[in-house]
């Protein structure tokens, strides 16, 4: 029998209460694939999961049989087509509204400022969803309104990630968000970040707006975190 590792495996550390150890180990292999990974070797998978290579190979055989992983011609392992099929079923199992609005309401509750979700519509942007700030002094837009694409934080995001060129849009793509002041309405600050359905499929722009007098640096982190959670929920 192989000598027991001095370190517990990732599956052991994150075991499901009352679950099956073999399933936990197999799932830890799938979770070992990270953003930007292509195909991985057995050695890398063993290192990331802290499982013996012999165990990794047995688990990969079962996962490959189910289409969850596949072996490449050079002997490496990548995620299989069954992952994409399940992701598509997951994405189709809910409406965009059911995902976006709860996160927007939570963002407004945390910041006490207004949140909007914009999508591109030709040369304009559509306010698809809107949650108002409870404060009387705020910008007044409604779901269904069409706004300029080339002014305002949400429009800047949509332009940046649909091919717009220039220093501003290069900076947006590098930073992953934008904060602009008086870009559409004097005295109004907008903070926006992209929401993705897949690594290269833009869904829309999540935007927080507030008067200059109430803006706080932490709002940038709040918007980015909300946009990241939405992207994760949508399968990005």
JSON list of N, CA and C in Angstrom, two decimals, residues 189-232:
[
{"chain": "A", "resi": 189, "resn": "UNK", "atom": "N", "xyz": [-21.85, 60.95, -10.41]},
{"chain": "A", "resi": 189, "resn": "UNK", "atom": "CA", "xyz": [-20.74, 60.01, -10.60]},
{"chain": "A", "resi": 189, "resn": "UNK", "atom": "C", "xyz": [-21.31, 58.64, -10.94]},
{"chain": "A", "resi": 190, "resn": "UNK", "atom": "N", "xyz": [-20.72, 58.02, -11.93]},
{"chain": "A", "resi": 190, "resn": "UNK", "atom": "CA", "xyz": [-21.12, 56.66, -12.30]},
{"chain": "A", "resi": 190, "resn": "UNK", "atom": "C", "xyz": [-19.95, 55.71, -12.17]},
{"chain": "A", "resi": 191, "resn": "UNK", "atom": "N", "xyz": [-20.20, 54.54, -11.62]},
{"chain": "A", "resi": 191, "resn": "UNK", "atom": "CA", "xyz": [-19.19, 53.48, -11.52]},
{"chain": "A", "resi": 191, "resn": "UNK", "atom": "C", "xyz": [-19.79, 52.25, -12.19]},
{"chain": "A", "resi": 192, "resn": "UNK", "atom": "N", "xyz": [-19.06, 51.66, -13.11]},
{"chain": "A", "resi": 192, "resn": "UNK", "atom": "CA", "xyz": [-19.62, 50.53, -13.86]},
{"chain": "A", "resi": 192, "resn": "UNK", "atom": "C", "xyz": [-18.58, 49.47, -14.10]},
{"chain": "A", "resi": 193, "resn": "UNK", "atom": "N", "xyz": [-19.04, 48.21, -14.21]},
{"chain": "A", "resi": 193, "resn": "UNK", "atom": "CA", "xyz": [-18.17, 47.07, -14.50]},
{"chain": "A", "resi": 193, "resn": "UNK", "atom": "C", "xyz": [-18.92, 46.12, -15.42]},
{"chain": "A", "resi": 194, "resn": "UNK", "atom": "N", "xyz": [-18.18, 45.37, -16.23]},
{"chain": "A", "resi": 194, "resn": "UNK", "atom": "CA", "xyz": [-18.83, 44.45, -17.18]},
{"chain": "A", "resi": 194, "resn": "UNK", "atom": "C", "xyz": [-19.35, 43.19, -16.50]},
{"chain": "A", "resi": 195, "resn": "UNK", "atom": "N", "xyz": [-20.41, 42.63, -17.04]},
{"chain": "A", "resi": 195, "resn": "UNK", "atom": "CA", "xyz": [-20.95, 41.34, -16.62]},
{"chain": "A", "resi": 195, "resn": "UNK", "atom": "C", "xyz": [-20.87, 40.41, -17.81]},
{"chain": "A", "resi": 196, "resn": "UNK", "atom": "N", "xyz": [-20.31, 39.22, -17.59]},
{"chain": "A", "resi": 196, "resn": "UNK", "atom": "CA", "xyz": [-20.04, 38.28, -18.67]},
{"chain": "A", "resi": 196, "resn": "UNK", "atom": "C", "xyz": [-20.87, 37.02, -18.53]},
{"chain": "A", "resi": 197, "resn": "UNK", "atom": "N", "xyz": [-21.22, 36.44, -19.66]},
{"chain": "A", "resi": 197, "resn": "UNK", "atom": "CA", "xyz": [-21.88, 35.13, -19.68]},
{"chain": "A", "resi": 197, "resn": "UNK", "atom": "C", "xyz": [-20.86, 34.04, -19.96]},
{"chain": "A", "resi": 198, "resn": "UNK", "atom": "N", "xyz": [-19.81, 34.39, -20.63]},
{"chain": "A", "resi": 198, "resn": "UNK", "atom": "CA", "xyz": [-18.68, 33.51, -20.93]},
{"chain": "A", "resi": 198, "resn": "UNK", "atom": "C", "xyz": [-17.46, 34.42, -21.00]},
{"chain": "A", "resi": 199, "resn": "UNK", "atom": "N", "xyz": [-16.26, 33.84, -21.04]},
{"chain": "A", "resi": 199, "resn": "UNK", "atom": "CA", "xyz": [-15.07, 34.69, -21.03]},
{"chain": "A", "resi": 199, "resn": "UNK", "atom": "C", "xyz": [-15.07, 35.80, -22.07]},
{"chain": "A", "resi": 200, "resn": "UNK", "atom": "N", "xyz": [-15.73, 35.59, -23.22]},
{"chain": "A", "resi": 200, "resn": "UNK", "atom": "CA", "xyz": [-15.71, 36.61, -24.26]},
{"chain": "A", "resi": 200, "resn": "UNK", "atom": "C", "xyz": [-17.13, 36.98, -24.71]},
{"chain": "A", "resi": 201, "resn": "UNK", "atom": "N", "xyz": [-18.11, 36.76, -23.86]},
{"chain": "A", "resi": 201, "resn": "UNK", "atom": "CA", "xyz": [-19.50, 37.08, -24.21]},
{"chain": "A", "resi": 201, "resn": "UNK", "atom": "C", "xyz": [-20.05, 38.09, -23.20]},
{"chain": "A", "resi": 202, "resn": "UNK", "atom": "N", "xyz": [-20.06, 39.35, -23.59]},
{"chain": "A", "resi": 202, "resn": "UNK", "atom": "CA", "xyz": [-20.52, 40.42, -22.71]},
{"chain": "A", "resi": 202, "resn": "UNK", "atom": "C", "xyz": [-22.04, 40.39, -22.62]},
{"chain": "A", "resi": 203, "resn": "UNK", "atom": "N", "xyz": [-22.55, 40.39, -21.39]},
{"chain": "A", "resi": 203, "resn": "UNK", "atom": "CA", "xyz": [-24.00, 40.44, -21.17]},
{"chain": "A", "resi": 203, "resn": "UNK", "atom": "C", "xyz": [-24.46, 41.89, -21.04]},
{"chain": "A", "resi": 204, "resn": "UNK", "atom": "N", "xyz": [-23.75, 42.68, -20.23]},
{"chain": "A", "resi": 204, "resn": "UNK", "atom": "CA", "xyz": [-24.15, 44.07, -20.02]},
{"chain": "A", "resi": 204, "resn": "UNK", "atom": "C", "xyz": [-23.23, 44.75, -19.04]},
{"chain": "A", "resi": 205, "resn": "UNK", "atom": "N", "xyz": [-23.66, 45.90, -18.58]},
{"chain": "A", "resi": 205, "resn": "UNK", "atom": "CA", "xyz": [-22.86, 46.71, -17.65]},
{"chain": "A", "resi": 205, "resn": "UNK", "atom": "C", "xyz": [-23.66, 46.96, -16.38]},
{"chain": "A", "resi": 206, "resn": "UNK", "atom": "N", "xyz": [-23.07, 46.63, -15.25]},
{"chain": "A", "resi": 206, "resn": "UNK", "atom": "CA", "xyz": [-23.68, 46.93, -13.95]},
{"chain": "A", "resi": 206, "resn": "UNK", "atom": "C", "xyz": [-23.15, 48.28, -13.49]},
{"chain": "A", "resi": 207, "resn": "UNK", "atom": "N", "xyz": [-24.06, 49.20, -13.20]},
{"chain": "A", "resi": 207, "resn": "UNK", "atom": "CA", "xyz": [-23.67, 50.59, -12.92]},
{"chain": "A", "resi": 207, "resn": "UNK", "atom": "C", "xyz": [-24.28, 51.10, -11.63]},
{"chain": "A", "resi": 208, "resn": "UNK", "atom": "N", "xyz": [-23.47, 51.77, -10.84]},
{"chain": "A", "resi": 208, "resn": "UNK", "atom": "CA", "xyz": [-23.93, 52.45, -9.63]},
{"chain": "A", "resi": 208, "resn": "UNK", "atom": "C", "xyz": [-23.79, 53.95, -9.86]},
{"chain": "A", "resi": 209, "resn": "UNK", "atom": "N", "xyz": [-24.80, 54.72, -9.53]},
{"chain": "A", "resi": 209, "resn": "UNK", "atom": "CA", "xyz": [-24.74, 56.18, -9.69]},
{"chain": "A", "resi": 209, "resn": "UNK", "atom": "C", "xyz": [-25.02, 56.85, -8.36]},
{"chain": "A", "resi": 210, "resn": "UNK", "atom": "N", "xyz": [-24.32, 57.98, -8.13]},
{"chain": "A", "resi": 210, "resn": "UNK", "atom": "CA", "xyz": [-24.49, 58.74, -6.89]},
{"chain": "A", "resi": 210, "resn": "UNK", "atom": "C", "xyz": [-24.05, 60.17, -7.12]},
{"chain": "A", "resi": 211, "resn": "UNK", "atom": "N", "xyz": [-24.61, 61.11, -6.37]},
{"chain": "A", "resi": 211, "resn": "UNK", "atom": "CA", "xyz": [-24.11, 62.49, -6.43]},
{"chain": "A", "resi": 211, "resn": "UNK", "atom": "C", "xyz": [-22.65, 62.53, -5.97]},
{"chain": "A", "resi": 212, "resn": "UNK", "atom": "N", "xyz": [-21.90, 63.48, -6.50]},
{"chain": "A", "resi": 212, "resn": "UNK", "atom": "CA", "xyz": [-20.49, 63.59, -6.14]},
{"chain": "A", "resi": 212, "resn": "UNK", "atom": "C", "xyz": [-20.29, 63.70, -4.62]},
{"chain": "A", "resi": 213, "resn": "UNK", "atom": "N", "xyz": [-21.22, 64.34, -3.94]},
{"chain": "A", "resi": 213, "resn": "UNK", "atom": "CA", "xyz": [-21.07, 64.56, -2.50]},
{"chain": "A", "resi": 213, "resn": "UNK", "atom": "C", "xyz": [-21.18, 63.27, -1.69]},
{"chain": "A", "resi": 214, "resn": "UNK", "atom": "N", "xyz": [-21.75, 62.21, -2.29]},
{"chain": "A", "resi": 214, "resn": "UNK", "atom": "CA", "xyz": [-21.95, 60.97, -1.53]},
{"chain": "A", "resi": 214, "resn": "UNK", "atom": "C", "xyz": [-21.05, 59.83, -2.00]},
{"chain": "A", "resi": 215, "resn": "UNK", "atom": "N", "xyz": [-20.25, 60.06, -2.99]},
{"chain": "A", "resi": 215, "resn": "UNK", "atom": "CA", "xyz": [-19.45, 58.97, -3.53]},
{"chain": "A", "resi": 215, "resn": "UNK", "atom": "C", "xyz": [-18.38, 58.55, -2.53]},
{"chain": "A", "resi": 216, "resn": "UNK", "atom": "N", "xyz": [-18.13, 57.26, -2.43]},
{"chain": "A", "resi": 216, "resn": "UNK", "atom": "CA", "xyz": [-17.12, 56.71, -1.53]},
{"chain": "A", "resi": 216, "resn": "UNK", "atom": "C", "xyz": [-16.22, 55.76, -2.30]},
{"chain": "A", "resi": 217, "resn": "UNK", "atom": "N", "xyz": [-14.92, 55.75, -2.00]},
{"chain": "A", "resi": 217, "resn": "UNK", "atom": "CA", "xyz": [-13.99, 54.87, -2.72]},
{"chain": "A", "resi": 217, "resn": "UNK", "atom": "C", "xyz": [-14.40, 53.40, -2.67]},
{"chain": "A", "resi": 218, "resn": "UNK", "atom": "N", "xyz": [-15.02, 52.96, -1.57]},
{"chain": "A", "resi": 218, "resn": "UNK", "atom": "CA", "xyz": [-15.39, 51.56, -1.44]},
{"chain": "A", "resi": 218, "resn": "UNK", "atom": "C", "xyz": [-16.45, 51.16, -2.45]},
{"chain": "A", "resi": 219, "resn": "UNK", "atom": "N", "xyz": [-17.16, 52.12, -3.03]},
{"chain": "A", "resi": 219, "resn": "UNK", "atom": "CA", "xyz": [-18.19, 51.80, -4.01]},
{"chain": "A", "resi": 219, "resn": "UNK", "atom": "C", "xyz": [-17.61, 51.09, -5.23]},
{"chain": "A", "resi": 220, "resn": "UNK", "atom": "N", "xyz": [-16.38, 51.42, -5.59]},
{"chain": "A", "resi": 220, "resn": "UNK", "atom": "CA", "xyz": [-15.75, 50.74, -6.73]},
{"chain": "A", "resi": 220, "resn": "UNK", "atom": "C", "xyz": [-15.62, 49.25, -6.45]},
{"chain": "A", "resi": 221, "resn": "UNK", "atom": "N", "xyz": [-15.16, 48.91, -5.26]},
{"chain": "A", "resi": 221, "resn": "UNK", "atom": "CA", "xyz": [-15.03, 47.50, -4.89]},
{"chain": "A", "resi": 221, "resn": "UNK", "atom": "C", "xyz": [-16.39, 46.81, -4.84]},
{"chain": "A", "resi": 222, "resn": "UNK", "atom": "N", "xyz": [-17.40, 47.52, -4.36]},
{"chain": "A", "resi": 222, "resn": "UNK", "atom": "CA", "xyz": [-18.74, 46.93, -4.29]},
{"chain": "A", "resi": 222, "resn": "UNK", "atom": "C", "xyz": [-19.28, 46.60, -5.68]},
{"chain": "A", "resi": 223, "resn": "UNK", "atom": "N", "xyz": [-19.10, 47.52, -6.62]},
{"chain": "A", "resi": 223, "resn": "UNK", "atom": "CA", "xyz": [-19.59, 47.28, -7.98]},
{"chain": "A", "resi": 223, "resn": "UNK", "atom": "C", "xyz": [-18.82, 46.14, -8.63]},
{"chain": "A", "resi": 224, "resn": "UNK", "atom": "N", "xyz": [-17.52, 46.15, -8.48]},
{"chain": "A", "resi": 224, "resn": "UNK", "atom": "CA", "xyz": [-16.71, 45.08, -9.08]},
{"chain": "A", "resi": 224, "resn": "UNK", "atom": "C", "xyz": [-17.08, 43.71, -8.50]},
{"chain": "A", "resi": 225, "resn": "UNK", "atom": "N", "xyz": [-17.29, 43.65, -7.20]},
{"chain": "A", "resi": 225, "resn": "UNK", "atom": "CA", "xyz": [-17.64, 42.38, -6.57]},
{"chain": "A", "resi": 225, "resn": "UNK", "atom": "C", "xyz": [-19.01, 41.90, -7.05]},
{"chain": "A", "resi": 226, "resn": "UNK", "atom": "N", "xyz": [-19.97, 42.82, -7.15]},
{"chain": "A", "resi": 226, "resn": "UNK", "atom": "CA", "xyz": [-21.30, 42.42, -7.63]},
{"chain": "A", "resi": 226, "resn": "UNK", "atom": "C", "xyz": [-21.24, 41.94, -9.07]},
{"chain": "A", "resi": 227, "resn": "UNK", "atom": "N", "xyz": [-20.49, 42.65, -9.91]},
{"chain": "A", "resi": 227, "resn": "UNK", "atom": "CA", "xyz": [-20.36, 42.23, -11.31]},
{"chain": "A", "resi": 227, "resn": "UNK", "atom": "C", "xyz": [-19.69, 40.86, -11.42]},
{"chain": "A", "resi": 228, "resn": "UNK", "atom": "N", "xyz": [-18.70, 40.61, -10.56]},
{"chain": "A", "resi": 228, "resn": "UNK", "atom": "CA", "xyz": [-18.02, 39.31, -10.57]},
{"chain": "A", "resi": 228, "resn": "UNK", "atom": "C", "xyz": [-18.97, 38.20, -10.14]},
{"chain": "A", "resi": 229, "resn": "UNK", "atom": "N", "xyz": [-19.80, 38.46, -9.14]},
{"chain": "A", "resi": 229, "resn": "UNK", "atom": "CA", "xyz": [-20.76, 37.44, -8.70]},
{"chain": "A", "resi": 229, "resn": "UNK", "atom": "C", "xyz": [-21.78, 37.16, -9.79]},
{"chain": "A", "resi": 230, "resn": "UNK", "atom": "N", "xyz": [-22.24, 38.19, -10.45]},
{"chain": "A", "resi": 230, "resn": "UNK", "atom": "CA", "xyz": [-23.20, 37.98, -11.55]},
{"chain": "A", "resi": 230, "resn": "UNK", "atom": "C", "xyz": [-22.56, 37.18, -12.67]},
{"chain": "A", "resi": 231, "resn": "UNK", "atom": "N", "xyz": [-21.32, 37.50, -13.02]},
{"chain": "A", "resi": 231, "resn": "UNK", "atom": "CA", "xyz": [-20.63, 36.76, -14.08]},
{"chain": "A", "resi": 231, "resn": "UNK", "atom": "C", "xyz": [-20.48, 35.30, -13.70]},
{"chain": "A", "resi": 232, "resn": "UNK", "atom": "N", "xyz": [-20.15, 35.03, -12.45]},
{"chain": "A", "resi": 232, "resn": "UNK", "atom": "CA", "xyz": [-20.01, 33.65, -12.00]},
{"chain": "A", "resi": 232, "resn": "UNK", "atom": "C", "xyz": [-21.34, 32.91, -12.09]}
]
